[in-house]
XYZ file of C-alpha atoms in Angstrom:
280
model
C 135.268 -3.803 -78.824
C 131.840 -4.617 -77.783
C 130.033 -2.244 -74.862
C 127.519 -4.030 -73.267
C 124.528 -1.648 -72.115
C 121.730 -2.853 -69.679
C 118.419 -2.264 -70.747
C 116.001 -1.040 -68.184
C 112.722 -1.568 -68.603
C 109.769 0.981 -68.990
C 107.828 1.769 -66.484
C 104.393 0.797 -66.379
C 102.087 3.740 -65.378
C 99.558 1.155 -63.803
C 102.514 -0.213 -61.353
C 103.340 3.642 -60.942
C 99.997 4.575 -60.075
C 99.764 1.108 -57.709
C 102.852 2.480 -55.560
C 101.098 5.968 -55.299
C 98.644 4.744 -53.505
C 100.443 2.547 -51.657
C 102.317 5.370 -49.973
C 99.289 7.290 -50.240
C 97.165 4.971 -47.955
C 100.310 4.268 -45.479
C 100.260 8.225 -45.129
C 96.792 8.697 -44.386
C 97.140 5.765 -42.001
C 99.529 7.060 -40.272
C 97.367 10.118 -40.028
C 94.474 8.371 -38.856
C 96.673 7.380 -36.129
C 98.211 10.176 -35.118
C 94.982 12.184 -34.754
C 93.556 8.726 -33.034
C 96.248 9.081 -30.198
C 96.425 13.074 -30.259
C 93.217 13.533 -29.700
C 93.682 12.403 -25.774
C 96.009 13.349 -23.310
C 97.004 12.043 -20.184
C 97.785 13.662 -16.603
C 99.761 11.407 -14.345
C 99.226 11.181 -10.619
C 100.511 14.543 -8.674
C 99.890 16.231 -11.716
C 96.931 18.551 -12.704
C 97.072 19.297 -16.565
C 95.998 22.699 -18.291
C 94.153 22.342 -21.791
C 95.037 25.378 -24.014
C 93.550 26.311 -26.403
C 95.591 28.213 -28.702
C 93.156 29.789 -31.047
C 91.021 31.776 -28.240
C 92.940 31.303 -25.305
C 90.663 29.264 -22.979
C 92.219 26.898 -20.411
C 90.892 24.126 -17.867
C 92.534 22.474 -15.830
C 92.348 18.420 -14.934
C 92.948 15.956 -12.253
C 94.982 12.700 -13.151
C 93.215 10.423 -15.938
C 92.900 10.504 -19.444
C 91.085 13.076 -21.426
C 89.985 14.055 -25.275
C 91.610 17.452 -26.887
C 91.755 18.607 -30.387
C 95.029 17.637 -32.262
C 96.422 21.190 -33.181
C 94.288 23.280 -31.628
C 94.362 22.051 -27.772
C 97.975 21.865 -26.321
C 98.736 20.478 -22.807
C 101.096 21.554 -20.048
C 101.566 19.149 -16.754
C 101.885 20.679 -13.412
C 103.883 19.091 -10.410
C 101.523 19.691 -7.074
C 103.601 17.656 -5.186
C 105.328 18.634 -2.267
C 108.669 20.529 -4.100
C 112.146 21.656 -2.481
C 114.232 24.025 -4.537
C 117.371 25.862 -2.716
C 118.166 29.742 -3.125
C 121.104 31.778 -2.574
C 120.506 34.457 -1.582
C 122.813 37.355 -0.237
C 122.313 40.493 2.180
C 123.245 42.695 4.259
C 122.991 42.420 8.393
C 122.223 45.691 10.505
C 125.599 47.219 10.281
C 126.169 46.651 6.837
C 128.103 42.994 7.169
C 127.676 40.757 3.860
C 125.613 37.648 5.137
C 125.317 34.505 2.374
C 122.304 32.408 3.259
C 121.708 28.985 1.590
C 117.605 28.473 1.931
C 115.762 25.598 1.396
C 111.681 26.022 0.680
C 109.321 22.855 0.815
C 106.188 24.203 -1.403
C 103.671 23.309 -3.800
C 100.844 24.997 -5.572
C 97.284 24.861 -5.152
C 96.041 22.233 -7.035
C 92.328 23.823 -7.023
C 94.026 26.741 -8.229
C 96.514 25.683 -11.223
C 94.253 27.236 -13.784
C 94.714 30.561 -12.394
C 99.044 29.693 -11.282
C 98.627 29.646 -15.803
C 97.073 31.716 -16.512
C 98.401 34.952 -14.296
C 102.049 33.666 -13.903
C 102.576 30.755 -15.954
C 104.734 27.091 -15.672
C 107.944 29.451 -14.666
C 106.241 30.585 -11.349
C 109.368 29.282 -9.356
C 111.451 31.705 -11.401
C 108.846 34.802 -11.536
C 107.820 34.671 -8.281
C 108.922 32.014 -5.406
C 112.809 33.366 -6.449
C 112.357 36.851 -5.925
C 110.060 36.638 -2.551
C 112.653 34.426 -1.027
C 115.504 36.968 -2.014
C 113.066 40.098 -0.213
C 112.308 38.086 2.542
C 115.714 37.299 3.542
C 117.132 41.012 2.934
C 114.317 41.914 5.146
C 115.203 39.405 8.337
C 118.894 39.645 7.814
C 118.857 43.638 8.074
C 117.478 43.409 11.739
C 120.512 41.469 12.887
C 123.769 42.462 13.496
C 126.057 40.085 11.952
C 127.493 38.732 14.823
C 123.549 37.744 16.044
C 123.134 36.024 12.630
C 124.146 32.695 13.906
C 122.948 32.777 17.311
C 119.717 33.750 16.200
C 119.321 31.106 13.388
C 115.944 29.661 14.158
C 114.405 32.689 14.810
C 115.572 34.328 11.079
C 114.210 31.650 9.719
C 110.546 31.755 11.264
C 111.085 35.235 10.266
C 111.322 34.315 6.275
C 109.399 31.630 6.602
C 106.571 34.029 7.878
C 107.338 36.622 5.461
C 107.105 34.192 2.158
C 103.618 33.006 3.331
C 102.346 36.314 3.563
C 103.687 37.188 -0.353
C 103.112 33.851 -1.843
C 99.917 32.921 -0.316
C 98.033 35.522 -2.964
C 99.784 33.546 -5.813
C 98.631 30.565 -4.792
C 101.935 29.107 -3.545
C 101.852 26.844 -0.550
C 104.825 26.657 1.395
C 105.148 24.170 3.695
C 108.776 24.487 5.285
C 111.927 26.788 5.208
C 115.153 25.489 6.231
C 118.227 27.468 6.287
C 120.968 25.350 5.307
C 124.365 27.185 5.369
C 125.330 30.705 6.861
C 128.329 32.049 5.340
C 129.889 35.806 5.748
C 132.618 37.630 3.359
C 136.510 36.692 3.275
C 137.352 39.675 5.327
C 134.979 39.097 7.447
C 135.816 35.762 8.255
C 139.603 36.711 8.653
C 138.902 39.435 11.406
C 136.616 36.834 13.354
C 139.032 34.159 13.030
C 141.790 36.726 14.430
C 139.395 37.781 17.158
C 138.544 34.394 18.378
C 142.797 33.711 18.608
C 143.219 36.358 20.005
C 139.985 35.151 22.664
C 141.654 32.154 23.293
C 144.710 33.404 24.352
C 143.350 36.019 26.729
C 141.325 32.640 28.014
C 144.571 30.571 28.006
C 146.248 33.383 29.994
C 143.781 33.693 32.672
C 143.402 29.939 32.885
C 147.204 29.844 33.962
C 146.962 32.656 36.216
C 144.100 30.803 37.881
C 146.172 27.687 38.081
C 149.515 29.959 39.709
C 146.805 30.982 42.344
C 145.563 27.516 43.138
C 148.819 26.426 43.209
C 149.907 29.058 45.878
C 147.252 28.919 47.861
C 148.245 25.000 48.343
C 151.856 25.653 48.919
C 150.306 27.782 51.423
C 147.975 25.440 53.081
C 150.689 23.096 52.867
C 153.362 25.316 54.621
C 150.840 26.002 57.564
C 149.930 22.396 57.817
C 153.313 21.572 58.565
C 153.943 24.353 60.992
C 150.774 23.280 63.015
C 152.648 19.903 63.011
C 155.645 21.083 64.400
C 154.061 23.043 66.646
C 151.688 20.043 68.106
C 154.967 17.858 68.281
C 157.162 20.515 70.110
C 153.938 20.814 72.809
C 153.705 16.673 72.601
C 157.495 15.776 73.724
C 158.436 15.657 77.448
C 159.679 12.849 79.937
C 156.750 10.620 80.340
C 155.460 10.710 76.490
C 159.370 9.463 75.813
C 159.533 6.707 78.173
C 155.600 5.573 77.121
C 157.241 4.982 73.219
C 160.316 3.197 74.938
C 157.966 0.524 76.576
C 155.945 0.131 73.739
C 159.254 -0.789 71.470
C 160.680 -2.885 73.973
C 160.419 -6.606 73.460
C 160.544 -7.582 77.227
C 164.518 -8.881 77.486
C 167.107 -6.872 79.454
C 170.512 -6.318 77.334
C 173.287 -9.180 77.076
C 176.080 -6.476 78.870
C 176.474 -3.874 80.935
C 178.871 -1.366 81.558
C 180.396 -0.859 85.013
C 180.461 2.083 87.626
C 183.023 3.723 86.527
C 185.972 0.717 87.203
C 185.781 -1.004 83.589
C 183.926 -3.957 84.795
C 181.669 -5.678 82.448
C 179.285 -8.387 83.650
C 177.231 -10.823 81.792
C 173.892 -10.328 82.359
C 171.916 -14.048 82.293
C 169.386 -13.719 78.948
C 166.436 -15.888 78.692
C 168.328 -18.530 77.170
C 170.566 -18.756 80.109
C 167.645 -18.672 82.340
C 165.900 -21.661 81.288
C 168.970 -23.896 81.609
C-alpha cells in the first residue's frame, strides 16, 4: 500500500523577511495614526473639558472646539454645564419626632468658569460628594421645624427653606442651583394608619352634625308651617259672617232662578217659568 505524503515547500527567507515588514509597516501605520488622532481632543457644546496631565498633575480647562494633547501623557474628562435635574430621597424627622419621606428635585449646574477648580478640589463625582449630602442636611434641617401635621400645609414654604439652605452650602463649591421642587411627601405606615383613622373618624363627627343641622331645619319648618296654618285659620274664622257669605253666593250664581220650588208648608210644587219658557 502506497501513502501518499504532500510535500511542502521551503520557505524562502527573502518572502519571510518581505511579510515582516509588511506587518511591520501596517503596525507603525497604524501607529502613526493613532498618535495622529490622539493627539487632539474634542469638547462638545455644553461641555467644558479638563486636560490632565498625569505625570505632574496640571489641569486646564476648555470651552467647546477641538484641541492638541499628548497621546499618553494628557488624558481628558468632559463636564456637563448644562442645566441638570437629579432627584433625592431623602428622609427626616418633623418637630415631634414623626418620620417625613421627601422626594426632591434640584435644577443645577456648575460654574463653567470654574470647572478647573469643581476637578481639581472635588472631582467628576461632585453630585455624589457633595450636592447628595447638602440636600440630605438641608432637608433634616427644614423638616425638624415642622410638626408633621404642618408638613403639607406648609409645602412651599419648606421648600424655599432648602432651596435657601443648598445655595448657601453649594455656592462655595461652585454649584449653581437654579430650582428645588419637592415632588412627593410621604410619612411612615403607622403614621398614615392613625391619620387615615382620624380623618374617619372626622367625617363622621361632620356627618353627625350635618344631620343634626338638617333635624333642626327641618323643625323649625314644621314649625313655621304649623303657625302659618293657624294664622290661616284664625284670619278665616275672623273673615266668615252674613254679608261675606251672601257676597260668594252672588258671585257663583249664573243669573237664572231654580226650575222648582217647594211650597209653604201644603206640598205644593209650582213650576217656576226658566228662560227658555220665557222667550216663547
Amino acid at each position: 500500500m502506497n501513502v501518499y505524503k504532500a510535500e511542502i515547500p521551503p520557505f524562502n527567507s527573502g518572502e519571510i523577511k518581505k511579510v515582516a515588514k509588511t506587518l511591520v509597516l501596517v503596525a507603525v501605520i497604524f501607529a502613526i495614526v493613532g498618535l495622529i488622532f490622539g493627539s487632539f481632543f474634542v469638547v462638545p457644546v455644553g461641555y467644558v473639558g479638563v486636560r490632565i496631565n498625569i505625570i505632574t498633575g496640571q489641569t486646564e480647562s476648555f470651552a467647546r472646539g477641538t484641541y492638541l494633547k499628548i497621546p499618553v501623557i494628557h488624558r481628558v474628562v468632559n463636564y456637563d454645564v448644562k442645566t441638570q435635574r437629579q432627584e433625592f430621597r431623602a428622609n427626616s424627622a418633623s418637630k415631634d419626632l414623626q418620620t417625613v419621606h421627601a422626594l426632591i428635585v434640584v435644577n443645577f449646574r456648575p460654574d463653567y468658569s470654574k470647572v478647573n477648580d469643581i476637578h481639581t478640589n472635588i472631582g467628576s463625582d461632585y453630585v455624589y460628594k457633595v450636592i447628595d449630602p447638602a440636600v440630605q442636611e438641608a432637608a433634616k434641617a427644614a423638616i425638624s421645624k415642622l410638626p408633621v401635621e404642618m408638613v403639607v400645609v406648609e409645602r412651599e414654604n419648606l421648600r424655599a427653606a432648602i432651596e435657601e439652605r443648598l445655595v448657601q452650602k453649594l455656592t462655595p463649591y461652585n454649584i449653581i442651583i437654579e430650582s428645588v421642587n419637592i415632588t412627593n411627601i410621604d410619612f411612615s405606615t403607622e403614621f398614615n394608619r392613625v391619620v387615615e383613622e382620624k380623618q374617619i373618624e372626622e367625617q363622621k363627627v361632620k356627618k353627625a352634625e350635618y344631620q343634626r343641622l338638617q333635624a333642626e331645619e327641618e323643625k323649625k319648618r314644621q314649625i313655621l308651617l304649623a303657625e302659618a296654618e293657624a294664622q290661616k285659620q284664625q284670619l278665616l274664622k275672623q273673615s266668615v259672617n252674613k254679608e261675606v257669605i251672601g257676597l260668594k253666593w252672588i258671585e257663583k250664581w249664573d243669573g237664572r232662578l231654580p226650575v222648582y220650588m217647594l211650597g209653604d208648608g201644603q206640598n205644593i210644587m209650582l213650576a217656576m217659568p226658566n228662560a227658555a219658557n220665557a222667550k216663547q
